[in-house]
Each structure stands twice: as structure tokens, then as C-alpha cells.
mmCIF file of C-alpha atoms in Angstrom:
data_model
loop_
_atom_site.group_PDB
_atom_site.id
_atom_site.type_symbol
_atom_site.label_atom_id
_atom_site.label_comp_id
_atom_site.label_asym_id
_atom_site.label_seq_id
_atom_site.Cartn_x
_atom_site.Cartn_y
_atom_site.Cartn_z
ATOM 1 C CA MET F 409 -51.510 -17.571 -70.059
ATOM 2 C CA ARG F 410 -50.869 -21.181 -69.134
ATOM 3 C CA ASN F 411 -53.190 -23.935 -70.078
ATOM 4 C CA PHE F 412 -54.048 -26.012 -67.043
ATOM 5 C CA PRO F 413 -55.436 -29.517 -67.208
ATOM 6 C CA PRO F 414 -59.208 -29.662 -66.925
ATOM 7 C CA HIS F 415 -59.125 -31.280 -63.460
ATOM 8 C CA VAL F 416 -57.339 -28.205 -61.942
ATOM 9 C CA PRO F 417 -59.898 -25.629 -60.901
ATOM 10 C CA PRO F 418 -59.147 -22.032 -61.843
ATOM 11 C CA LYS F 419 -57.920 -19.763 -59.085
ATOM 12 C CA PRO F 420 -60.807 -17.729 -57.748
ATOM 13 C CA GLU F 421 -60.507 -13.969 -57.789
ATOM 14 C CA ASP F 422 -60.083 -12.245 -54.453
ATOM 15 C CA PRO F 423 -63.486 -11.045 -53.375
ATOM 16 C CA ALA F 424 -63.809 -7.319 -53.130
ATOM 17 C CA LEU F 425 -64.806 -5.770 -49.855
ATOM 18 C CA PRO F 426 -68.148 -4.034 -49.782
ATOM 19 C CA PRO F 427 -67.699 -0.283 -49.921
ATOM 20 C CA GLU F 428 -67.435 1.290 -46.503
ATOM 21 C CA ILE F 429 -68.890 4.602 -45.503
ATOM 22 C CA LEU F 430 -65.991 6.833 -44.553
ATOM 23 C CA ASP F 431 -67.711 8.570 -41.671
ATOM 24 C CA THR F 432 -64.897 8.756 -39.097
ATOM 25 C CA GLU F 433 -61.631 10.651 -39.187
ATOM 26 C CA PHE F 434 -59.755 7.349 -38.918
ATOM 27 C CA GLN F 435 -61.507 5.908 -41.954
ATOM 28 C CA LYS F 436 -60.929 9.108 -43.903
ATOM 29 C CA LYS F 437 -57.239 9.157 -43.017
ATOM 30 C CA TYR F 438 -56.765 5.407 -43.489
ATOM 31 C CA PRO F 439 -59.212 4.119 -46.093
ATOM 32 C CA PRO F 440 -59.802 0.361 -45.963
ATOM 33 C CA ASP F 441 -57.935 -2.043 -48.191
ATOM 34 C CA GLY F 442 -59.763 -2.796 -51.407
ATOM 35 C CA GLN F 443 -59.866 -6.595 -51.372
ATOM 36 C CA LEU F 444 -59.965 -9.365 -48.829
ATOM 37 C CA GLY F 445 -56.622 -11.052 -48.318
ATOM 38 C CA ARG F 446 -54.622 -7.897 -48.957
ATOM 39 C CA GLU F 447 -54.549 -6.706 -45.364
ATOM 40 C CA LEU F 448 -50.815 -7.418 -44.982
ATOM 41 C CA GLN F 449 -49.615 -6.282 -48.387
ATOM 42 C CA PRO F 450 -46.734 -3.764 -48.378
ATOM 43 C CA ASN F 451 -49.047 -0.752 -48.682
ATOM 44 C CA ALA F 452 -51.892 -2.020 -46.534
ATOM 45 C CA ARG F 453 -53.713 0.169 -44.041
ATOM 46 C CA VAL F 454 -52.171 -1.607 -41.045
ATOM 47 C CA TRP F 455 -48.665 -0.388 -41.978
ATOM 48 C CA LYS F 456 -49.792 3.194 -42.433
ATOM 49 C CA VAL F 457 -51.523 3.171 -39.052
ATOM 50 C CA TYR F 458 -48.490 1.527 -37.457
ATOM 51 C CA ARG F 459 -46.111 4.091 -38.911
ATOM 52 C CA ASP F 460 -48.164 7.068 -37.764
ATOM 53 C CA GLU F 461 -48.648 5.636 -34.265
ATOM 54 C CA ALA F 462 -44.949 4.766 -33.952
ATOM 55 C CA ILE F 463 -43.906 8.255 -35.061
ATOM 56 C CA GLN F 464 -46.314 9.833 -32.587
ATOM 57 C CA HIS F 465 -44.977 7.652 -29.757
ATOM 58 C CA ASP F 466 -41.355 8.254 -30.740
ATOM 59 C CA ASP F 467 -41.835 12.022 -30.923
ATOM 60 C CA GLY F 468 -42.813 12.222 -27.268
ATOM 61 C CA MET F 469 -40.114 9.827 -26.127
ATOM 62 C CA LEU F 470 -37.339 11.449 -28.167
ATOM 63 C CA GLN F 471 -38.376 14.939 -27.067
ATOM 64 C CA ALA F 472 -38.138 13.876 -23.410
ATOM 65 C CA TRP F 473 -34.741 12.249 -23.981
ATOM 66 C CA ASN F 474 -33.463 15.293 -25.847
ATOM 67 C CA ASN F 475 -34.549 17.647 -23.046
ATOM 68 C CA THR F 476 -32.908 15.434 -20.407
ATOM 69 C CA ILE F 477 -29.663 15.225 -22.375
ATOM 70 C CA ASN F 478 -29.628 19.020 -22.819
ATOM 71 C CA ILE F 479 -29.978 19.484 -19.057
ATOM 72 C CA LEU F 480 -27.208 16.956 -18.392
ATOM 73 C CA LEU F 481 -24.909 18.627 -20.924
ATOM 74 C CA THR F 482 -25.453 21.987 -19.240
ATOM 75 C CA PHE F 483 -24.741 20.484 -15.826
ATOM 76 C CA TYR F 484 -21.599 18.683 -17.006
ATOM 77 C CA GLY F 485 -20.340 21.832 -18.713
ATOM 78 C CA LEU F 486 -20.799 23.943 -15.591
ATOM 79 C CA PHE F 487 -19.350 21.214 -13.387
ATOM 80 C CA SER F 488 -16.304 20.910 -15.663
ATOM 81 C CA ALA F 489 -15.756 24.669 -15.539
ATOM 82 C CA ALA F 490 -15.939 24.710 -11.739
ATOM 83 C CA GLY F 491 -13.797 21.587 -11.499
ATOM 84 C CA THR F 492 -11.170 23.152 -13.748
ATOM 85 C CA ALA F 493 -10.916 26.133 -11.402
ATOM 86 C CA PHE F 494 -10.287 23.784 -8.474
ATOM 87 C CA VAL F 495 -7.752 21.772 -10.499
ATOM 88 C CA ILE F 496 -5.833 24.963 -11.291
ATOM 89 C CA GLU F 497 -5.733 25.947 -7.619
ATOM 90 C CA SER F 498 -4.892 22.517 -6.222
ATOM 91 C CA TYR F 499 -2.278 21.827 -8.902
ATOM 92 C CA GLN F 500 -0.132 24.540 -7.338
ATOM 93 C CA PHE F 501 0.386 22.268 -4.317
ATOM 94 C CA LEU F 502 2.323 19.911 -6.588
ATOM 95 C CA GLN F 503 4.748 22.614 -7.775
ATOM 96 C CA PRO F 504 7.760 23.823 -5.811
ATOM 97 C CA GLY F 505 6.966 26.956 -3.848
ATOM 98 C CA PRO F 506 8.424 30.404 -4.528
ATOM 99 C CA ALA F 507 10.622 30.146 -1.410
ATOM 100 C CA ASP F 508 12.267 27.008 -2.796
ATOM 101 C CA MET F 509 12.859 28.702 -6.131
ATOM 102 C CA GLY F 510 14.188 31.835 -4.456
ATOM 103 C CA SER F 511 16.729 29.939 -2.362
ATOM 104 C CA ALA F 512 17.884 27.959 -5.399
ATOM 105 C CA LEU F 513 18.315 31.151 -7.436
ATOM 106 C CA TYR F 514 20.184 32.824 -4.555
ATOM 107 C CA ALA F 515 22.541 29.856 -4.298
ATOM 108 C CA LEU F 516 23.232 30.083 -8.014
ATOM 109 C CA ALA F 517 23.784 33.823 -7.803
ATOM 110 C CA VAL F 518 26.397 33.590 -5.048
ATOM 111 C CA ASN F 519 27.937 30.516 -6.619
ATOM 112 C CA ASP F 520 27.610 28.553 -3.399
ATOM 113 C CA THR F 521 27.909 24.932 -4.516
ATOM 114 C CA SER F 522 27.128 23.477 -1.103
ATOM 115 C CA ALA F 523 23.838 25.430 -0.974
ATOM 116 C CA ILE F 524 22.950 24.211 -4.464
ATOM 117 C CA ARG F 525 23.446 20.601 -3.341
ATOM 118 C CA SER F 526 21.376 21.153 -0.206
ATOM 119 C CA CYS F 527 18.593 22.817 -2.242
ATOM 120 C CA ALA F 528 18.549 19.881 -4.629
ATOM 121 C CA ALA F 529 18.482 17.404 -1.754
ATOM 122 C CA SER F 530 15.783 19.267 0.138
ATOM 123 C CA SER F 531 13.599 19.996 -2.862
ATOM 124 C CA ARG F 532 10.061 19.885 -1.583
ATOM 125 C CA GLN F 533 8.079 16.778 -2.495
ATOM 126 C CA PRO F 534 4.298 17.181 -2.614
ATOM 127 C CA SER F 535 2.508 15.656 0.347
ATOM 128 C CA SER F 536 0.428 12.532 -0.049
ATOM 129 C CA THR F 537 -2.667 14.588 0.809
ATOM 130 C CA ALA F 538 -1.926 17.015 -2.036
ATOM 131 C CA LEU F 539 -1.416 14.088 -4.419
ATOM 132 C CA PHE F 540 -4.677 12.484 -3.269
ATOM 133 C CA ILE F 541 -6.709 15.694 -3.585
ATOM 134 C CA ASN F 542 -5.282 16.428 -7.034
ATOM 135 C CA GLY F 543 -6.017 12.869 -8.085
ATOM 136 C CA LEU F 544 -9.634 13.321 -7.022
ATOM 137 C CA TRP F 545 -9.972 16.644 -8.855
ATOM 138 C CA PHE F 546 -8.436 15.288 -12.067
ATOM 139 C CA THR F 547 -10.621 12.171 -11.853
ATOM 140 C CA SER F 548 -13.689 14.343 -11.325
ATOM 141 C CA LEU F 549 -12.800 16.484 -14.334
ATOM 142 C CA PHE F 550 -12.152 13.427 -16.497
ATOM 143 C CA LEU F 551 -15.447 11.775 -15.519
ATOM 144 C CA SER F 552 -17.368 14.986 -16.141
ATOM 145 C CA LEU F 553 -15.881 15.364 -19.623
ATOM 146 C CA ALA F 554 -16.459 11.665 -20.373
ATOM 147 C CA ALA F 555 -20.117 11.991 -19.346
ATOM 148 C CA ALA F 556 -20.489 15.079 -21.553
ATOM 149 C CA PHE F 557 -18.953 13.135 -24.443
ATOM 150 C CA LEU F 558 -21.446 10.302 -23.905
ATOM 151 C CA CYS F 559 -24.295 12.823 -23.886
ATOM 152 C CA ILE F 560 -23.095 14.170 -27.229
ATOM 153 C CA LEU F 561 -23.018 10.636 -28.651
ATOM 154 C CA ILE F 562 -26.553 10.030 -27.376
ATOM 155 C CA LYS F 563 -27.760 13.275 -28.979
ATOM 156 C CA GLN F 564 -26.229 12.183 -32.288
ATOM 157 C CA TRP F 565 -27.969 8.813 -32.000
ATOM 158 C CA ILE F 566 -31.294 10.542 -31.271
ATOM 159 C CA ASP F 567 -30.842 12.747 -34.352
ATOM 160 C CA GLU F 568 -30.001 9.718 -36.498
ATOM 161 C CA TYR F 569 -33.021 7.825 -35.182
ATOM 162 C CA THR F 570 -35.292 10.805 -35.825
ATOM 163 C CA THR F 571 -33.956 11.135 -39.371
ATOM 164 C CA ARG F 572 -34.552 7.441 -40.000
ATOM 165 C CA THR F 573 -38.135 7.545 -38.793
ATOM 166 C CA ARG F 574 -38.876 10.583 -40.956
ATOM 167 C CA ALA F 575 -37.317 9.103 -44.082
ATOM 168 C CA SER F 576 -39.510 7.994 -46.922
ATOM 169 C CA SER F 577 -39.386 4.344 -47.825
ATOM 170 C CA LEU F 578 -40.456 2.016 -50.591
ATOM 171 C CA ASN F 579 -43.694 1.318 -48.759
ATOM 172 C CA ALA F 580 -45.122 1.438 -45.265
ATOM 173 C CA SER F 581 -44.087 -2.114 -44.331
ATOM 174 C CA HIS F 582 -40.517 -1.446 -45.500
ATOM 175 C CA TRP F 583 -40.383 1.519 -43.122
ATOM 176 C CA SER F 584 -41.230 -0.707 -40.146
ATOM 177 C CA ARG F 585 -38.126 -2.876 -40.550
ATOM 178 C CA PRO F 586 -35.835 -3.057 -37.510
ATOM 179 C CA LEU F 587 -32.844 -0.753 -37.225
#
């Protein structure tokens, strides 16, 4: 212990709080701090109350988010499946038709070089409408899969956040630190 000069008054002890009657559920769950001036210490009652209230609030919010994301994932999955069926059907408009292939094969079979040149010159190009429709279907499929991917990332973030809020910490005030 240090020896202080006589003109320095000794530090007074923190006064103890008078004992409280623990008659409510709140007081039983969160007993008061023992001494005055210790209300913001790392294990004070305020941090325990804060943690429990924050967890209760987060549970409701995260449950609602999780349910919404599950619904969106289901919708995007079904939409992607339906969109894929349309992509498969509309993609055929970009391919040469069976008549074009048949005439090219016939020209090869009879060894008619002039017919081969005319088949190559008249090979069917997809119409601009077919290109536009296919572009829309592929864009729709891409956006649907991108949205599903974002939903999966959000679900992972929700799980990480939930794990963090449930984790034990050094003390109650340490738990309340920002992410």
C-alpha cells in the first residue's frame, strides 16, 4: 500500500446500496448491482437486461426475415424451373430447322456441289424476334438465379448473426459490441 502525504484525503469506499426486496420477476431475474457507482461495470445489470431484450427483439425480426427468404427462394426456384422450360423451347428457334439439315444432307449424298453452295448461302439465320425473345428468356433465367443466390447469401448472414448473438462472451457489455 502506498503512503500518501497527510494532506491527501483517503479515497472513500463506494457506499453499498441498501438491500432491495426481490418481489418482482424482473428483480429476481436481474438482481440489482451491489454498490453505487458500479451500474456500468462490465457485468452490471443494465448489460444483462440489454442483452436479453436485444435477443428477444432479434429473434422476432430474424424469424420474419428467414420466413420471407424461404418464400422467395421457393418462388425463384419454381420460376427458374419454368423459365428453363421456356428457354429450351425458344432456343430451338435459333437452331437450323430439320428441313435445312435434310436438304444439306441430300446435297452431300448426291454429291451435288452447286446445291451444297446454295445450302450454305441460304442457311437460315434466326429472326430478330427470335433473338429478342431468347435474350429475354435468358435474362429472366439469369436474374432469377442471381436473386436466388442473393437469398442464399442473406440466409447465411442471418445464420451468422444468430450464432453471434447466441455466443457467450467475456461479460455482458462485451457481448453488446458492434458487429
